Amino acid sequence: MNVGSVKCDCTQCQLKNLFFSHVTLEELTDICEIKVERNYSKGEFIIKEGDKINEFLYLKEGLVKLSKSTVEGKDQIISFSKPFDFVSLLSVFSSDHYKYSVSAVADSTVCILDLNVVKNRAQNNAMFAMDLMKRVSEATDKIVLDNLEIKRKHLKGRIAHVLLYFSDYIFEKDEFELPISRREIAEYIGMTTENVIRTLSEFRKDKIIKIFGKDILIADKKRLINISEFG
Amino acid sequence: MNVGSVKCDCTQCQLKNLFFSHVTLEELTDICEIKVERNYSKGEFIIKEGDKINEFLYLKEGLVKLSKSTVEGKDQIISFSKPFDFVSLLSVFSSDHYKYSVSAVADSTVCILDLNVVKNRAQNNAMFAMDLMKRVSEATDKIVLDNLEIKRKHLKGRIAHVLLYFSDYIFEKDEFELPISRREIAEYIGMTTENVIRTLSEFRKDKIIKIFGKDILIADKKRLINISEFG
DNA sequence: AATGGGTTATGATAATTATCACTCTATAAT
DNA sequence: ATTATAGAGTGATAATTATCATAACCCATT
């Protein structure tokens, strides 16, 4: 992990418009003063389940996963987030300690604010509080909907769903490098690693996708969508 | 559905302390003026997926389920809520239209406020906005955690989980009347109705529970907990 | 160049869960 | 009273998914 010494210009920050649209320039400058950036390499933890919550984070660049480990020591992946999506977290406003872990799935940059400062802003600036609420609601809504979708599908449908998720939502390309391992896909969809691998192989044999290690090319999107929906 | 003409005294409302702790007495009186109560019988819809969101609701009494129907016309149950838990919804602050349905699982009373009034309050009273955010976060956190728990378990563990959920969380008793059908349990845990019935019968044969139709008595809680955890 | 660990891959078999078929209530509607 | 209708319950069989075993491969370390 790398604490950035770069003093960035928040007035130019893309996130500002989304996140701080009701913060005055003056407030923004204050926030900028206390803001810190940290860089994480793929695989590093950003937050560990059980950590005390005293910072407010958002993802500036990269890709992260939200996960939780079970009593048996296995991991369950709750969701993935890309920049703008990831406005701190579930449980930032409802708990003292994180209930989930967050780790970098790709090299990532996180902007960090003191949580009390953010809370104070929210308490003094109701429009900001509303914006925050909207963002948090959108994020949790997405998680709940996505989990429901996965839940109603069988193995093949779930794999198709994941491929489409990365293709359409994360990368917006039909060819991409899968940022996670087969095991992580399994942890996400609640199936075994072997079955994830087997299903990907099947899709390859059926010429629905091409596989070159981590690189995936979706060759027959129509069929993949169909499998995701009904298979 | 029954629109209540009862002009209730909000200053006496139990919910007030939880929900409106940062609202002044003056504001509370205003809110009370516009508040409406509605009664719903078991089985009735309170909100239908797709409805426009223009009210803010909370559950005063009863028990409700949050659900969504799939493309195949089947239902998936997302969660259950009892009074105090149920502060309007997922998606109230992130969308124009409800993404889920809410229906009464037991006879229920709902207090209704105009959403714009609530939003205005929140915009003018940041502490209220923070309270609201805390409540919404708590509710969604609970849903995400609960769904994760269910996801990692097998059929028997899921059934045990549901029984303990009603016993410990909803009714706080070891004997209770199951407010939902076997089919609804199936819709909640993502298994078939037949397997829900079969598993309940097994638990009965193994003397873990006693069943008298809808009435359930948990006879061997330790084992049930064990099954929920590891079975 | 060799070793070891983790990921990917595949097959055989076992376990779990779904589907279908049918019975038996209870209850609501006519 | 009689007939639908939905829920509860059970068994046989099929489909789906997990487990276990084994191998190939990549890549980092020695």
XYZ file of C-alpha atoms (C1' of nucleotides) in Angstrom:
522
model
C 0.000 0.000 0.000
C 1.239 3.420 -0.945
C 0.201 6.681 0.646
C 0.130 9.239 -2.097
C 1.879 12.485 -1.427
C 0.330 13.968 -4.539
C -1.682 17.013 -3.648
C -4.399 16.646 -6.215
C -6.642 19.417 -7.397
C -10.111 18.440 -6.236
C -11.787 21.119 -8.297
C -10.750 19.095 -11.335
C -11.799 15.792 -9.873
C -14.320 13.913 -11.922
C -15.826 12.465 -8.795
C -16.619 15.870 -7.457
C -19.635 16.388 -9.656
C -21.157 13.121 -8.739
C -20.313 13.047 -5.157
C -19.955 16.594 -3.996
C -22.435 18.364 -6.168
C -23.922 20.180 -3.224
C -20.688 21.090 -1.551
C -19.545 24.666 -1.943
C -16.123 25.447 -3.350
C -15.074 26.531 0.113
C -16.129 23.250 1.665
C -14.482 21.401 -1.168
C -11.197 23.086 -0.459
C -11.466 22.052 3.172
C -12.168 18.508 2.141
C -9.302 18.565 -0.297
C -6.955 19.641 2.483
C -7.581 16.519 4.485
C -7.908 14.125 1.606
C -5.353 11.386 1.162
C -4.839 9.046 -1.744
C -3.635 5.492 -1.393
C -2.601 3.023 -4.047
C -3.216 -0.683 -3.751
C -1.839 -3.461 -5.916
C -4.002 -6.248 -7.220
C -4.657 -8.655 -4.378
C -4.105 -6.230 -1.499
C -6.688 -5.641 1.185
C -8.100 -2.136 1.393
C -10.386 -2.909 4.303
C -10.475 -5.974 6.497
C -13.704 -7.257 7.950
C -13.775 -6.237 11.621
C -11.668 -3.091 11.142
C -12.872 -0.045 12.941
C -14.592 2.375 10.593
C -12.994 5.759 10.854
C -12.415 6.659 7.277
C -14.648 7.316 4.370
C -13.322 5.960 1.114
C -14.182 6.094 -2.505
C -12.601 4.424 -5.442
C -10.832 6.768 -7.819
C -9.397 4.132 -10.090
C -9.302 0.364 -10.377
C -11.604 -2.454 -9.412
C -12.369 -3.911 -6.016
C -14.284 -6.791 -4.540
C -16.409 -6.799 -1.424
C -16.244 -10.088 0.452
C -16.812 -11.836 3.730
C -15.346 -15.019 5.120
C -17.498 -17.807 6.465
C -17.086 -19.817 9.674
C -15.454 -22.534 7.580
C -12.787 -20.103 6.452
C -14.030 -19.807 2.917
C -14.739 -16.514 1.212
C -17.987 -15.271 -0.217
C -17.829 -12.432 -2.684
C -20.693 -9.989 -2.335
C -20.023 -7.635 -5.216
C -17.508 -5.852 -7.370
C -17.194 -2.106 -7.682
C -15.611 0.196 -10.138
C -14.872 3.913 -9.716
C -17.921 6.127 -9.006
C -19.828 3.042 -7.879
C -17.824 2.588 -4.843
C -18.771 5.240 -2.362
C -17.406 3.837 0.813
C -19.645 1.083 1.908
C -22.454 -0.722 3.302
C -22.297 -0.288 7.045
C -20.357 2.979 7.087
C -23.403 4.702 8.489
C -24.868 1.831 10.429
C -21.997 0.287 12.311
C -18.688 0.965 14.079
C -16.856 -1.870 12.419
C -16.745 -3.163 8.893
C -18.726 -6.308 8.320
C -17.028 -7.027 5.018
C -13.587 -6.882 3.504
C -12.654 -4.902 0.446
C -9.693 -5.861 -1.674
C -8.187 -4.742 -4.928
C -8.983 -6.972 -7.878
C -6.985 -4.682 -10.112
C -4.442 -2.026 -9.120
C -6.544 0.644 -7.484
C -6.416 4.161 -6.153
C -8.594 5.145 -3.237
C -9.341 8.619 -1.918
C -9.676 8.788 1.814
C -11.449 11.257 4.051
C -11.840 11.236 7.779
C -15.275 9.811 8.467
C -16.073 12.389 11.132
C -15.402 15.162 8.685
C -17.791 13.592 6.210
C -20.392 13.070 8.904
C -20.040 16.655 10.030
C -20.503 17.883 6.498
C -23.573 15.744 6.193
C -24.974 17.084 9.420
C -24.411 20.652 8.346
C -25.327 20.260 4.735
C -28.528 18.351 4.212
C -28.299 18.401 0.438
C -24.965 16.695 0.721
C -26.512 14.163 3.098
C -29.242 13.492 0.558
C -26.718 12.998 -2.208
C -24.842 10.593 -0.019
C -27.985 8.692 0.776
C -28.835 8.442 -2.878
C -25.409 7.017 -3.676
C -25.486 4.528 -0.830
C -29.011 3.452 -1.780
C -28.068 2.968 -5.399
C -25.088 0.857 -4.438
C -27.002 -1.406 -2.080
C -29.915 -1.673 -4.479
C -27.558 -2.918 -7.120
C -26.111 -5.525 -4.786
C -29.507 -6.831 -3.739
C -30.794 -7.015 -7.316
C -27.664 -8.694 -8.590
C -27.725 -11.306 -5.851
C -31.368 -12.048 -6.596
C -30.565 -12.543 -10.258
C -27.774 -14.955 -9.451
C -29.907 -16.807 -6.942
C -32.637 -17.652 -9.439
C -30.221 -19.114 -11.989
C -28.523 -22.454 -12.404
C -24.809 -22.967 -12.793
C -24.671 -22.156 -16.507
C -26.923 -19.143 -16.164
C -24.768 -17.849 -13.339
C -21.571 -18.168 -15.325
C -23.193 -16.457 -18.290
C -24.368 -13.724 -15.945
C -20.856 -13.150 -14.634
C -19.363 -13.017 -18.119
C -21.974 -10.512 -19.208
C -21.453 -8.544 -16.031
C -17.773 -8.049 -16.806
C -18.351 -7.583 -20.501
C -21.250 -5.140 -20.361
C -20.903 -3.457 -17.035
C -17.248 -3.421 -16.038
C -15.307 -3.353 -19.285
C -17.947 -2.456 -21.864
C -16.150 -4.667 -24.365
C -16.729 -8.169 -25.708
C -13.088 -9.044 -25.223
C -11.481 -8.515 -21.870
C -9.037 -9.895 -19.379
C -10.913 -11.570 -16.575
C -9.667 -9.767 -13.470
C -10.496 -12.644 -11.139
C -9.654 -16.311 -10.856
C -12.066 -19.199 -11.483
C -12.120 -19.692 -7.719
C -13.271 -16.120 -7.209
C -16.039 -16.584 -9.737
C -17.066 -19.616 -7.702
C -17.048 -17.569 -4.501
C -19.194 -14.978 -6.182
C -21.857 -17.268 -7.616
C -21.834 -19.831 -4.832
C -20.709 -22.850 -6.831
C -17.489 -24.880 -6.867
C -14.341 -23.918 -8.702
C -14.367 -27.152 -10.701
C -17.842 -26.464 -12.002
C -16.916 -22.931 -12.966
C -13.978 -24.253 -14.971
C -16.044 -27.027 -16.506
C -18.774 -24.610 -17.562
C -16.324 -22.177 -19.112
C -14.845 -25.103 -21.047
C -18.296 -26.083 -22.207
C -18.992 -22.562 -23.414
C -15.688 -22.720 -25.264
C -16.538 -26.079 -26.856
C -19.934 -24.688 -27.866
C -18.146 -21.705 -29.428
C -19.954 -19.228 -27.224
C -16.693 -17.825 -25.907
C -13.005 -18.072 -26.669
C -10.567 -18.520 -23.828
C -6.860 -17.672 -23.762
C -6.029 -18.074 -20.118
C -7.470 -15.016 -18.432
C -8.506 -13.444 -21.717
C -12.096 -13.988 -22.662
C -13.761 -13.183 -25.938
C -17.510 -13.408 -26.177
C -18.162 -14.923 -29.593
C -21.894 -15.527 -29.451
C -23.431 -12.896 -27.262
C -27.014 -13.712 -28.153
C -26.656 -17.233 -26.908
C -24.845 -16.082 -23.795
C -27.666 -13.689 -23.012
C -30.143 -16.451 -23.599
C -28.307 -18.800 -21.249
C -28.097 -16.083 -18.644
C -31.811 -15.458 -18.871
C -33.222 -18.949 -19.121
C -30.421 -21.470 -18.784
C -57.005 -1.974 2.453
C -58.398 0.508 4.931
C -57.521 4.151 5.186
C -57.507 5.004 8.842
C -59.427 8.073 9.854
C -57.936 7.856 13.323
C -56.007 11.023 14.077
C -53.266 9.484 16.124
C -51.135 11.395 18.573
C -47.658 11.275 17.123
C -46.072 12.598 20.274
C -46.967 9.258 21.837
C -45.775 7.228 18.901
C -43.153 4.652 19.733
C -41.621 5.086 16.344
C -41.042 8.730 16.938
C -38.012 8.184 19.141
C -36.350 5.894 16.692
C -37.243 7.637 13.585
C -37.783 11.272 14.381
C -35.340 11.808 17.180
C -33.954 14.907 15.572
C -37.248 16.398 14.564
C -38.532 19.234 16.685
C -41.951 19.050 18.269
C -43.096 21.689 15.822
C -41.933 19.687 12.831
C -43.470 16.590 14.337
C -46.853 18.257 14.536
C -46.584 19.224 10.874
C -45.706 15.680 9.967
C -48.556 14.370 12.061
C -50.974 16.589 10.181
C -50.221 14.941 6.886
C -49.747 11.425 8.164
C -52.186 8.700 7.158
C -52.547 5.219 8.496
C -53.597 2.263 6.400
C -54.495 -1.268 7.424
C -53.718 -4.276 5.309
C -54.953 -7.817 5.769
C -52.653 -10.795 5.513
C -51.945 -11.432 1.850
C -52.637 -7.913 0.586
C -50.124 -5.938 -1.409
C -48.854 -2.736 0.168
C -46.574 -1.848 -2.696
C -46.385 -3.370 -6.123
C -43.133 -3.618 -8.010
C -43.155 -0.886 -10.642
C -45.399 1.502 -8.691
C -44.327 5.095 -8.688
C -42.691 6.064 -5.428
C -44.453 9.057 -3.980
C -45.001 8.025 -0.431
C -42.768 7.217 2.432
C -43.969 4.328 4.553
C -43.065 2.673 7.754
C -44.547 -0.326 9.431
C -46.375 0.408 12.653
C -47.661 -3.063 13.282
C -47.606 -6.455 11.622
C -45.205 -8.312 9.405
C -44.418 -7.818 5.734
C -42.404 -9.484 3.026
C -40.331 -7.829 0.355
C -40.374 -9.723 -2.928
C -39.761 -9.553 -6.630
C -41.113 -11.641 -9.443
C -38.877 -13.293 -11.995
C -39.221 -13.411 -15.774
C -40.726 -16.889 -15.358
C -43.485 -15.464 -13.200
C -42.207 -16.953 -9.977
C -41.618 -14.942 -6.831
C -38.408 -14.452 -4.949
C -38.658 -13.262 -1.381
C -35.908 -10.845 -0.422
C -36.636 -10.298 3.249
C -39.199 -9.962 5.988
C -39.660 -6.909 8.141
C -41.313 -6.235 11.417
C -42.209 -2.823 12.877
C -39.287 -0.441 13.399
C -37.265 -2.474 10.913
C -39.278 -1.391 8.028
C -38.509 2.174 7.168
C -39.827 2.509 3.704
C -37.434 0.824 1.411
C -34.567 0.083 -0.624
C -34.822 2.313 -3.646
C -36.902 5.079 -2.066
C -33.943 7.385 -2.362
C -32.398 5.955 -5.458
C -35.225 5.457 -7.893
C -38.568 6.789 -9.101
C -40.268 3.426 -9.136
C -40.279 0.524 -6.730
C -38.141 -2.385 -7.781
C -39.790 -4.731 -5.310
C -43.207 -5.522 -3.972
C -44.185 -5.395 -0.337
C -47.083 -7.416 0.973
C -48.599 -8.157 4.342
C -47.659 -11.532 5.760
C -49.716 -10.774 8.843
C -52.373 -8.094 9.288
C -50.408 -4.871 9.241
C -50.692 -1.169 9.846
C -48.600 1.237 7.850
C -48.017 4.932 8.460
C -47.740 6.966 5.331
C -46.125 10.302 4.644
C -45.777 12.177 1.431
C -42.291 11.444 0.150
C -41.638 15.037 -0.851
C -42.388 16.172 2.655
C -39.908 13.671 4.018
C -37.331 14.696 1.437
C -37.848 18.337 2.273
C -37.386 17.646 5.946
C -34.235 15.768 5.175
C -32.939 18.613 3.059
C -33.653 21.133 5.767
C -32.659 19.009 8.715
C -29.388 17.246 8.252
C -29.551 15.376 11.526
C -32.817 13.885 10.395
C -31.190 12.976 7.101
C -28.400 11.246 8.986
C -30.877 9.299 11.090
C -32.670 8.250 7.980
C -29.445 7.154 6.356
C -28.547 5.121 9.416
C -31.897 3.345 9.344
C -31.758 2.650 5.639
C -28.183 1.379 5.951
C -29.066 -0.899 8.837
C -31.963 -2.362 6.912
C -29.980 -3.043 3.755
C -27.020 -4.359 5.727
C -29.294 -6.869 7.344
C -30.650 -8.008 3.998
C -27.213 -8.451 2.475
C -25.882 -10.365 5.485
C -28.923 -12.588 5.703
C -28.789 -13.459 2.030
C -25.115 -14.320 2.328
C -25.835 -16.634 5.230
C -28.535 -18.422 3.288
C -26.367 -18.654 0.224
C -23.581 -20.539 1.972
C -25.898 -23.203 3.417
C -27.458 -26.358 2.069
C -31.138 -27.158 2.109
C -31.254 -28.339 5.730
C -29.156 -25.479 6.978
C -31.375 -23.015 5.157
C -34.535 -24.439 6.678
C -32.940 -24.384 10.126
C -31.897 -20.795 9.471
C -35.456 -19.786 8.611
C -36.919 -21.484 11.672
C -34.400 -19.762 13.908
C -35.038 -16.482 12.151
C -38.713 -16.587 13.033
C -38.117 -18.018 16.456
C -35.305 -15.723 17.588
C -35.767 -12.620 15.578
C -39.422 -12.223 14.695
C -41.340 -13.880 17.527
C -38.703 -14.300 20.243
C -40.353 -17.561 21.259
C -39.625 -21.240 20.659
C -43.239 -21.884 19.765
C -44.921 -19.812 17.120
C -47.326 -19.837 14.255
C -45.421 -19.792 11.002
C -46.782 -16.732 9.201
C -45.864 -18.003 5.762
C -46.564 -21.050 3.646
C -44.057 -23.757 2.743
C -44.011 -22.293 -0.732
C -43.015 -18.914 0.622
C -40.195 -20.478 2.603
C -39.073 -22.029 -0.676
C -39.230 -18.650 -2.400
C -37.154 -17.164 0.365
C -34.379 -19.760 0.487
C -34.331 -20.563 -3.222
C -35.305 -24.227 -3.017
C -38.436 -26.122 -4.063
C -41.608 -26.333 -1.995
C -41.413 -30.142 -1.893
C -37.960 -30.058 -0.400
C -39.018 -27.535 2.203
C -41.877 -29.815 3.244
C -39.661 -32.890 3.214
C -37.037 -31.240 5.360
C -39.571 -30.014 7.888
C -40.912 -33.571 8.074
C -37.400 -34.869 8.623
C -36.834 -32.403 11.433
C -40.105 -33.624 12.932
C -39.092 -37.274 12.632
C -35.754 -36.449 14.228
C -37.642 -34.725 17.063
C -35.951 -31.403 16.411
C -39.278 -29.664 15.948
C -42.953 -30.413 16.457
C -45.410 -29.453 13.758
C -49.135 -28.826 14.114
C -50.009 -27.370 10.744
C -48.704 -23.833 10.846
C -47.685 -24.089 14.490
C -44.064 -24.896 15.048
C -42.383 -25.784 18.300
C -38.627 -25.958 18.417
C -37.886 -28.955 20.606
C -34.132 -29.251 20.209
C -32.738 -25.831 19.653
C -29.096 -26.840 20.037
C -29.346 -29.261 17.172
C -31.248 -26.779 15.068
C -28.543 -24.198 15.637
C -25.937 -26.777 14.769
C -27.711 -27.682 11.546
C -28.077 -24.021 10.670
C -24.384 -23.454 11.237
C -22.819 -26.529 9.677
C -25.555 -28.641 8.104
C 17.665 -26.462 -13.976
C 14.914 -27.984 -10.346
C 11.327 -27.372 -6.737
C 7.031 -26.055 -4.990
C 2.586 -23.779 -4.837
C -1.337 -22.233 -6.922
C -4.403 -22.167 -10.841
C -6.537 -24.452 -14.682
C -8.349 -28.612 -16.488
C -10.864 -33.172 -16.888
C -13.074 -37.535 -15.446
C -15.497 -40.717 -12.329
C -18.471 -41.084 -8.698
C -21.253 -39.476 -4.810
C -24.399 -36.288 -2.799
C -27.834 -32.983 -3.193
C -31.791 -31.052 -5.145
C -35.569 -30.822 -8.696
C -39.332 -32.765 -11.102
C -43.334 -35.403 -11.602
C -47.026 -38.043 -9.965
C -50.193 -38.748 -6.646
C -52.851 -38.494 -2.099
C -54.904 -36.108 1.566
C -56.548 -32.522 3.817
C -58.876 -27.870 4.736
C -61.372 -24.188 3.228
C -63.871 -21.164 0.177
C -67.492 -20.694 -3.309
C -71.673 -22.051 -5.405
C -74.086 -30.517 0.414
C -70.851 -30.367 -3.409
C -67.301 -28.905 -6.039
C -63.141 -26.298 -6.898
C -58.752 -24.853 -5.283
C -54.622 -24.374 -2.755
C -51.642 -26.153 0.517
C -49.386 -30.028 2.834
C -47.270 -34.366 2.456
C -44.727 -38.548 0.351
C -42.283 -41.502 -3.037
C -39.753 -42.587 -7.328
C -36.826 -40.920 -10.598
C -34.145 -37.482 -13.114
C -31.144 -33.587 -13.227
C -27.839 -30.839 -11.177
C -23.946 -29.994 -8.487
C -20.160 -31.429 -5.250
C -16.313 -34.197 -4.124
C -12.214 -36.580 -4.965
C -8.440 -37.852 -7.737
C -5.125 -36.738 -10.958
C -2.488 -34.116 -14.410
C -0.726 -30.179 -16.920
C 0.776 -25.660 -16.632
C 2.553 -21.238 -15.120
C 5.584 -18.587 -12.421
C 8.319 -17.360 -8.628
C 12.142 -18.860 -5.885
C 16.227 -21.233 -5.059
